[in-house]
Amino acid sequence: MKLHTVYQQLKPRPEEQLPSPAVSWKPGDKKVRWVLLIMTLTTMGLGALLTQLLLWPRLRAPQERTQSPPNSVCEDPCQVVLVESIPEGLTFPKGPVHPSISQAWLDLVAGAQHSLDIASFYWTLTNNDTQTHEPSAYQGEQILQQLKSLAPKGVSVRVAVSKPRGPQPQADLQALLKSGAQVRMVDMQKLTHGVLHTKFWVVDQTHIYIGSANMDWRSLTQVKELGVVVYNCSCLAQDLAKVFEAYWYLGQPDSSIPSPWPDNYTTHYNLETPMQLRLNGTLAQAFLSSAPPTLCPGGRTPDLRALLSLVNDARDFVYVAVMNYLPIMEYSHPRRFWPAIDDALRRAAFERGVRVRLLVSCWSHSEPALRPFLLSLAALQDNHTHYDVQVRLFVVPSTEAQARIPYARVNHNKYMVTDRAAYVGTSNWSGNYFTQTAGSALVVNQSEAVGLRTQLEAVFLRDWDSPYSHELDSPGLSEGRSCRLL
Ligand SMILES: *[C@@H]1O[C@H](CO)[C@@H](O)[C@H](O)[C@H]1NC(C)=O
Ligand SMILES: *[C@@H]1O[C@H](CO)[C@@H](O)[C@H](O)[C@H]1NC(C)=O
Ligand SMILES: *[C@@H]1O[C@H](CO)[C@@H](O)[C@H](O)[C@H]1NC(C)=O
Ligand SMILES: *[C@@H]1O[C@H](CO)[C@@H](O)[C@H](O)[C@H]1NC(C)=O
Ligand SMILES: *[C@@H]1O[C@H](CO)[C@@H](O)[C@H](O)[C@H]1NC(C)=O
Ligand SMILES: *[C@@H]1O[C@H](CO)[C@@H](O)[C@H](O)[C@H]1NC(C)=O
Ligand SMILES: *[C@@H]1O[C@H](CO)[C@@H](O)[C@H](O)[C@H]1NC(C)=O
């Protein structure tokens, strides 16, 4: 036997590479391996070595299993439901109506039996948090009340939340802690110079919610949000749980991002080998993407790659509804140009004649740089060459009283639908959200005429054709206080 072979077999298994106080092995520490090798050879003798060799295939077996993607169809009876928050007073003359996010959350809490894991940006579920006296905070306050009742009933509640940079209301988190829930703050600023912006729930490793709504009462009644709930779908839930476990790990004091991530964080399901499952009885393919790339253990498709592949895969149309669209590194100093998504949209329109529609939000806090970049993209539309690109601004109107609610009355949703797939995410479409900020998205490919993709397309068209959607240069927009761009 060659020494080299023995050396290979003494390499720590990837699980053992997790930095932990008890085991101070570093994966690259050759000295440790040599010491071990010599120890094995001298103190244990050849017999022990042979035993190790015999054990080796068995030790490796689980690892190999995790690396070959299962090609079977998940047998869970998954039910997928689009859920929305429609700000009070917003009515659509026509189009689909979906269950509310607040009702979906209440149902999920009511159904939780063993565990609830929540990935979140910040928590302001009560009037007290925002120092307001709005009747429309009721739904958020009710959710917090119900969440607090879980731990005393024996349900394990874990909350991963972005570590705040400045003073932020902590009352909800304190109340949850007091109820027996566990809370970990993820210091993304230290880890990636970003924030934890992800918003999802995993209930009993069986049901999931993912979408744009923050743990904020305004996200339930005063901000327009879109998400997806998948019930009775442990295949998908267990995969999203792995994303949560990564945040949970990083929420420990003084943690750093493992490189590589231990084996048990890897996934089989990604862009190349999506999960095969039945959604409402219809065959579909799905996977969960994650950002930034350093938070993608083996097999996990980075969010930007997932998004770009959907744009590149579109043959007929790409409809995008996002709060914010900027081909720049918004939060970098100095700010940098970042055309990854913009390029893909232009290429789709120019090279493949794809119909591109971009519905971006305009509100009192819109970034001024938005306007020139949107005009630039829209300028591609041309009656002679037939490049088919249109950009519109969605403005949520407000009464005087509603306008006084801080940081509300905006279209906050973040999704894309193409002729081939649906993408429901948690990130704004600008550079830092994909390179530094933690986010996640559910990508579903369902070619049937009934299904999530079709429903999402109908939601987009409802909003696009609504009275709240405006041409970039439409006169009168500037008169409303709610949109500061025009
Ligand atoms: C209300 O908010 C304040 C800080 O804004 C906090 O100190 C107090 O504990 C909160 N009260 C409740 C009942 O949550
Ligand atoms: C999930 O499965 C349970 C048990 O089979 C069933 O009672 C429930 O209605 C299902 N939920 C949904 C939303 O389909
Ligand atoms: C991987 O294993 C470690 C150590 O047992 C555990 O703490 C962690 O939660 C596991 N991660 C996942 C995704 O299961
Ligand atoms: C393109 O044609 C439409 C209708 O024919 C017209 O309203 C629009 O102004 C034209 N756009 C440009 C850029 O010429
Ligand atoms: C998205 O972008 C807007 C505008 O820049 C910003 O206010 C918001 O905090 C960002 N993140 C969220 C919560 O979507
Ligand atoms: C969706 O599935 C079809 C086949 O069902 C496949 O041809 C297509 O490439 C898939 N699209 C995406 C975005 O995965
Ligand atoms: C799936 O079924 C539920 C009812 O069980 C329905 O509310 C939902 O709209 C369906 N989803 C899709 C994508 O058809």
PDB file of N, CA, C and O in Angstrom, residues 95-136:
ATOM      1  N   GLY A  95     -59.148  40.718 -11.879  1.00  0.00           N
ATOM      2  CA  GLY A  95     -57.969  39.907 -11.618  1.00  0.00           C
ATOM      3  C   GLY A  95     -58.112  39.039 -10.402  1.00  0.00           C
ATOM      4  O   GLY A  95     -59.112  39.121  -9.677  1.00  0.00           O
ATOM      5  N   PRO A  96     -57.125  38.198 -10.202  1.00  0.00           N
ATOM      6  CA  PRO A  96     -57.224  37.185  -9.153  1.00  0.00           C
ATOM      7  C   PRO A  96     -57.147  37.767  -7.747  1.00  0.00           C
ATOM      8  O   PRO A  96     -56.583  38.833  -7.537  1.00  0.00           O
ATOM      9  N   VAL A  97     -57.742  37.065  -6.807  1.00  0.00           N
ATOM     10  CA  VAL A  97     -57.643  37.391  -5.382  1.00  0.00           C
ATOM     11  C   VAL A  97     -57.069  36.161  -4.686  1.00  0.00           C
ATOM     12  O   VAL A  97     -57.534  35.049  -4.908  1.00  0.00           O
ATOM     13  N   HIS A  98     -56.033  36.370  -3.889  1.00  0.00           N
ATOM     14  CA  HIS A  98     -55.415  35.241  -3.185  1.00  0.00           C
ATOM     15  C   HIS A  98     -55.551  35.419  -1.685  1.00  0.00           C
ATOM     16  O   HIS A  98     -55.750  36.533  -1.200  1.00  0.00           O
ATOM     17  N   PRO A  99     -55.419  34.321  -0.951  1.00  0.00           N
ATOM     18  CA  PRO A  99     -55.513  34.427   0.510  1.00  0.00           C
ATOM     19  C   PRO A  99     -54.478  35.407   1.048  1.00  0.00           C
ATOM     20  O   PRO A  99     -53.427  35.622   0.442  1.00  0.00           O
ATOM     21  N   SER A 100     -54.770  36.008   2.207  1.00  0.00           N
ATOM     22  CA  SER A 100     -53.865  37.003   2.776  1.00  0.00           C
ATOM     23  C   SER A 100     -52.697  36.320   3.478  1.00  0.00           C
ATOM     24  O   SER A 100     -52.814  35.185   3.966  1.00  0.00           O
ATOM     25  N   ILE A 101     -51.580  37.027   3.515  1.00  0.00           N
ATOM     26  CA  ILE A 101     -50.402  36.503   4.202  1.00  0.00           C
ATOM     27  C   ILE A 101     -50.705  36.366   5.685  1.00  0.00           C
ATOM     28  O   ILE A 101     -50.328  35.387   6.329  1.00  0.00           O
ATOM     29  N   SER A 102     -51.443  37.338   6.254  1.00  0.00           N
ATOM     30  CA  SER A 102     -51.694  37.257   7.695  1.00  0.00           C
ATOM     31  C   SER A 102     -52.502  36.008   8.033  1.00  0.00           C
ATOM     32  O   SER A 102     -52.221  35.331   9.018  1.00  0.00           O
ATOM     33  N   GLN A 103     -53.498  35.672   7.198  1.00  0.00           N
ATOM     34  CA  GLN A 103     -54.283  34.464   7.476  1.00  0.00           C
ATOM     35  C   GLN A 103     -53.410  33.213   7.317  1.00  0.00           C
ATOM     36  O   GLN A 103     -53.481  32.284   8.124  1.00  0.00           O
ATOM     37  N   ALA A 104     -52.567  33.232   6.294  1.00  0.00           N
ATOM     38  CA  ALA A 104     -51.689  32.072   6.068  1.00  0.00           C
ATOM     39  C   ALA A 104     -50.753  31.874   7.262  1.00  0.00           C
ATOM     40  O   ALA A 104     -50.539  30.748   7.722  1.00  0.00           O
ATOM     41  N   TRP A 105     -50.216  32.974   7.770  1.00  0.00           N
ATOM     42  CA  TRP A 105     -49.323  32.876   8.939  1.00  0.00           C
ATOM     43  C   TRP A 105     -50.076  32.345  10.157  1.00  0.00           C
ATOM     44  O   TRP A 105     -49.592  31.478  10.878  1.00  0.00           O
ATOM     45  N   LEU A 106     -51.294  32.878  10.375  1.00  0.00           N
ATOM     46  CA  LEU A 106     -52.084  32.402  11.521  1.00  0.00           C
ATOM     47  C   LEU A 106     -52.345  30.899  11.402  1.00  0.00           C
ATOM     48  O   LEU A 106     -52.239  30.156  12.372  1.00  0.00           O
ATOM     49  N   ASP A 107     -52.683  30.456  10.189  1.00  0.00           N
ATOM     50  CA  ASP A 107     -52.943  29.033   9.973  1.00  0.00           C
ATOM     51  C   ASP A 107     -51.690  28.207  10.231  1.00  0.00           C
ATOM     52  O   ASP A 107     -51.760  27.127  10.815  1.00  0.00           O
ATOM     53  N   LEU A 108     -50.546  28.718   9.767  1.00  0.00           N
ATOM     54  CA  LEU A 108     -49.298  27.974   9.971  1.00  0.00           C
ATOM     55  C   LEU A 108     -48.978  27.864  11.464  1.00  0.00           C
ATOM     56  O   LEU A 108     -48.585  26.806  11.950  1.00  0.00           O
ATOM     57  N   VAL A 109     -49.161  28.980  12.187  1.00  0.00           N
ATOM     58  CA  VAL A 109     -48.883  28.946  13.630  1.00  0.00           C
ATOM     59  C   VAL A 109     -49.846  27.974  14.308  1.00  0.00           C
ATOM     60  O   VAL A 109     -49.443  27.149  15.136  1.00  0.00           O
ATOM     61  N   ALA A 110     -51.118  28.051  13.906  1.00  0.00           N
ATOM     62  CA  ALA A 110     -52.122  27.191  14.548  1.00  0.00           C
ATOM     63  C   ALA A 110     -51.817  25.716  14.297  1.00  0.00           C
ATOM     64  O   ALA A 110     -52.102  24.863  15.140  1.00  0.00           O
ATOM     65  N   GLY A 111     -51.231  25.428  13.147  1.00  0.00           N
ATOM     66  CA  GLY A 111     -50.982  24.025  12.805  1.00  0.00           C
ATOM     67  C   GLY A 111     -49.655  23.497  13.327  1.00  0.00           C
ATOM     68  O   GLY A 111     -49.408  22.292  13.273  1.00  0.00           O
ATOM     69  N   ALA A 112     -48.785  24.374  13.837  1.00  0.00           N
ATOM     70  CA  ALA A 112     -47.442  23.933  14.243  1.00  0.00           C
ATOM     71  C   ALA A 112     -47.526  22.966  15.420  1.00  0.00           C
ATOM     72  O   ALA A 112     -48.176  23.257  16.420  1.00  0.00           O
ATOM     73  N   GLN A 113     -46.876  21.822  15.274  1.00  0.00           N
ATOM     74  CA  GLN A 113     -46.936  20.820  16.350  1.00  0.00           C
ATOM     75  C   GLN A 113     -45.597  20.607  17.034  1.00  0.00           C
ATOM     76  O   GLN A 113     -45.545  20.333  18.220  1.00  0.00           O
ATOM     77  N   HIS A 114     -44.519  20.679  16.242  1.00  0.00           N
ATOM     78  CA  HIS A 114     -43.205  20.387  16.830  1.00  0.00           C
ATOM     79  C   HIS A 114     -42.244  21.570  16.746  1.00  0.00           C
ATOM     80  O   HIS A 114     -41.556  21.881  17.696  1.00  0.00           O
ATOM     81  N   SER A 115     -42.213  22.211  15.560  1.00  0.00           N
ATOM     82  CA  SER A 115     -41.178  23.225  15.387  1.00  0.00           C
ATOM     83  C   SER A 115     -41.609  24.317  14.427  1.00  0.00           C
ATOM     84  O   SER A 115     -42.400  24.094  13.505  1.00  0.00           O
ATOM     85  N   LEU A 116     -41.094  25.496  14.676  1.00  0.00           N
ATOM     86  CA  LEU A 116     -41.277  26.619  13.751  1.00  0.00           C
ATOM     87  C   LEU A 116     -39.955  27.367  13.688  1.00  0.00           C
ATOM     88  O   LEU A 116     -39.447  27.836  14.713  1.00  0.00           O
ATOM     89  N   ASP A 117     -39.382  27.432  12.496  1.00  0.00           N
ATOM     90  CA  ASP A 117     -38.140  28.176  12.294  1.00  0.00           C
ATOM     91  C   ASP A 117     -38.439  29.368  11.403  1.00  0.00           C
ATOM     92  O   ASP A 117     -39.047  29.221  10.349  1.00  0.00           O
ATOM     93  N   ILE A 118     -38.019  30.556  11.827  1.00  0.00           N
ATOM     94  CA  ILE A 118     -38.302  31.769  11.061  1.00  0.00           C
ATOM     95  C   ILE A 118     -36.997  32.489  10.741  1.00  0.00           C
ATOM     96  O   ILE A 118     -36.214  32.800  11.648  1.00  0.00           O
ATOM     97  N   ALA A 119     -36.765  32.731   9.458  1.00  0.00           N
ATOM     98  CA  ALA A 119     -35.645  33.575   9.040  1.00  0.00           C
ATOM     99  C   ALA A 119     -36.203  34.956   8.782  1.00  0.00           C
ATOM    100  O   ALA A 119     -37.204  35.102   8.073  1.00  0.00           O
ATOM    101  N   SER A 120     -35.588  35.988   9.364  1.00  0.00           N
ATOM    102  CA  SER A 120     -36.208  37.305   9.314  1.00  0.00           C
ATOM    103  C   SER A 120     -35.172  38.426   9.294  1.00  0.00           C
ATOM    104  O   SER A 120     -34.035  38.247   9.713  1.00  0.00           O
ATOM    105  N   PHE A 121     -35.616  39.576   8.828  1.00  0.00           N
ATOM    106  CA  PHE A 121     -34.760  40.750   8.726  1.00  0.00           C
ATOM    107  C   PHE A 121     -34.838  41.551  10.037  1.00  0.00           C
ATOM    108  O   PHE A 121     -33.839  41.819  10.703  1.00  0.00           O
ATOM    109  N   TYR A 122     -36.056  41.919  10.433  1.00  0.00           N
ATOM    110  CA  TYR A 122     -36.265  42.668  11.686  1.00  0.00           C
ATOM    111  C   TYR A 122     -37.695  42.377  12.158  1.00  0.00           C
ATOM    112  O   TYR A 122     -38.498  41.813  11.403  1.00  0.00           O
ATOM    113  N   TRP A 123     -38.026  42.788  13.374  1.00  0.00           N
ATOM    114  CA  TRP A 123     -39.361  42.512  13.934  1.00  0.00           C
ATOM    115  C   TRP A 123     -40.014  43.778  14.460  1.00  0.00           C
ATOM    116  O   TRP A 123     -39.518  44.393  15.416  1.00  0.00           O
ATOM    117  N   THR A 124     -41.106  44.186  13.841  1.00  0.00           N
ATOM    118  CA  THR A 124     -41.933  45.283  14.364  1.00  0.00           C
ATOM    119  C   THR A 124     -43.394  44.899  14.130  1.00  0.00           C
ATOM    120  O   THR A 124     -44.026  45.417  13.221  1.00  0.00           O
ATOM    121  N   LEU A 125     -43.898  43.994  14.930  1.00  0.00           N
ATOM    122  CA  LEU A 125     -45.255  43.494  14.697  1.00  0.00           C
ATOM    123  C   LEU A 125     -46.324  44.283  15.448  1.00  0.00           C
ATOM    124  O   LEU A 125     -47.504  44.016  15.270  1.00  0.00           O
ATOM    125  N   THR A 126     -45.912  45.242  16.271  1.00  0.00           N
ATOM    126  CA  THR A 126     -46.923  45.942  17.076  1.00  0.00           C
ATOM    127  C   THR A 126     -46.855  47.468  16.893  1.00  0.00           C
ATOM    128  O   THR A 126     -45.826  48.009  16.472  1.00  0.00           O
ATOM    129  N   ASN A 127     -47.951  48.109  17.231  1.00  0.00           N
ATOM    130  CA  ASN A 127     -48.002  49.570  17.236  1.00  0.00           C
ATOM    131  C   ASN A 127     -46.929  50.141  18.157  1.00  0.00           C
ATOM    132  O   ASN A 127     -46.325  51.169  17.854  1.00  0.00           O
ATOM    133  N   ASN A 128     -46.702  49.447  19.255  1.00  0.00           N
ATOM    134  CA  ASN A 128     -45.701  49.907  20.209  1.00  0.00           C
ATOM    135  C   ASN A 128     -44.326  50.018  19.528  1.00  0.00           C
ATOM    136  O   ASN A 128     -43.589  50.976  19.737  1.00  0.00           O
ATOM    137  N   ASP A 129     -44.020  49.033  18.690  1.00  0.00           N
ATOM    138  CA  ASP A 129     -42.720  49.028  18.011  1.00  0.00           C
ATOM    139  C   ASP A 129     -42.530  50.246  17.121  1.00  0.00           C
ATOM    140  O   ASP A 129     -41.426  50.764  16.979  1.00  0.00           O
ATOM    141  N   THR A 130     -43.601  50.667  16.464  1.00  0.00           N
ATOM    142  CA  THR A 130     -43.485  51.754  15.491  1.00  0.00           C
ATOM    143  C   THR A 130     -43.993  53.074  16.065  1.00  0.00           C
ATOM    144  O   THR A 130     -44.051  54.066  15.347  1.00  0.00           O
ATOM    145  N   GLN A 131     -44.367  53.039  17.336  1.00  0.00           N
ATOM    146  CA  GLN A 131     -44.918  54.219  18.005  1.00  0.00           C
ATOM    147  C   GLN A 131     -46.055  54.839  17.209  1.00  0.00           C
ATOM    148  O   GLN A 131     -46.062  56.018  16.879  1.00  0.00           O
ATOM    149  N   THR A 132     -46.996  53.974  16.846  1.00  0.00           N
ATOM    150  CA  THR A 132     -48.173  54.387  16.095  1.00  0.00           C
ATOM    151  C   THR A 132     -49.410  53.927  16.862  1.00  0.00           C
ATOM    152  O   THR A 132     -49.298  53.201  17.859  1.00  0.00           O
ATOM    153  N   HIS A 133     -50.562  54.353  16.372  1.00  0.00           N
ATOM    154  CA  HIS A 133     -51.816  53.911  16.968  1.00  0.00           C
ATOM    155  C   HIS A 133     -52.755  53.528  15.841  1.00  0.00           C
ATOM    156  O   HIS A 133     -53.835  54.088  15.700  1.00  0.00           O
ATOM    157  N   GLU A 134     -52.311  52.598  15.015  1.00  0.00           N
ATOM    158  CA  GLU A 134     -53.088  52.231  13.838  1.00  0.00           C
ATOM    159  C   GLU A 134     -53.910  50.980  14.101  1.00  0.00           C
ATOM    160  O   GLU A 134     -53.361  49.960  14.522  1.00  0.00           O
ATOM    161  N   PRO A 135     -55.216  51.073  13.807  1.00  0.00           N
ATOM    162  CA  PRO A 135     -56.036  49.850  13.949  1.00  0.00           C
ATOM    163  C   PRO A 135     -55.496  48.709  13.065  1.00  0.00           C
ATOM    164  O   PRO A 135     -55.650  47.545  13.400  1.00  0.00           O
ATOM    165  N   SER A 136     -54.837  49.078  11.953  1.00  0.00           N
ATOM    166  CA  SER A 136     -54.372  48.038  11.024  1.00  0.00           C
ATOM    167  C   SER A 136     -53.129  47.312  11.525  1.00  0.00           C
ATOM    168  O   SER A 136     -52.589  46.458  10.827  1.00  0.00           O
TER     169      SER A 136
END
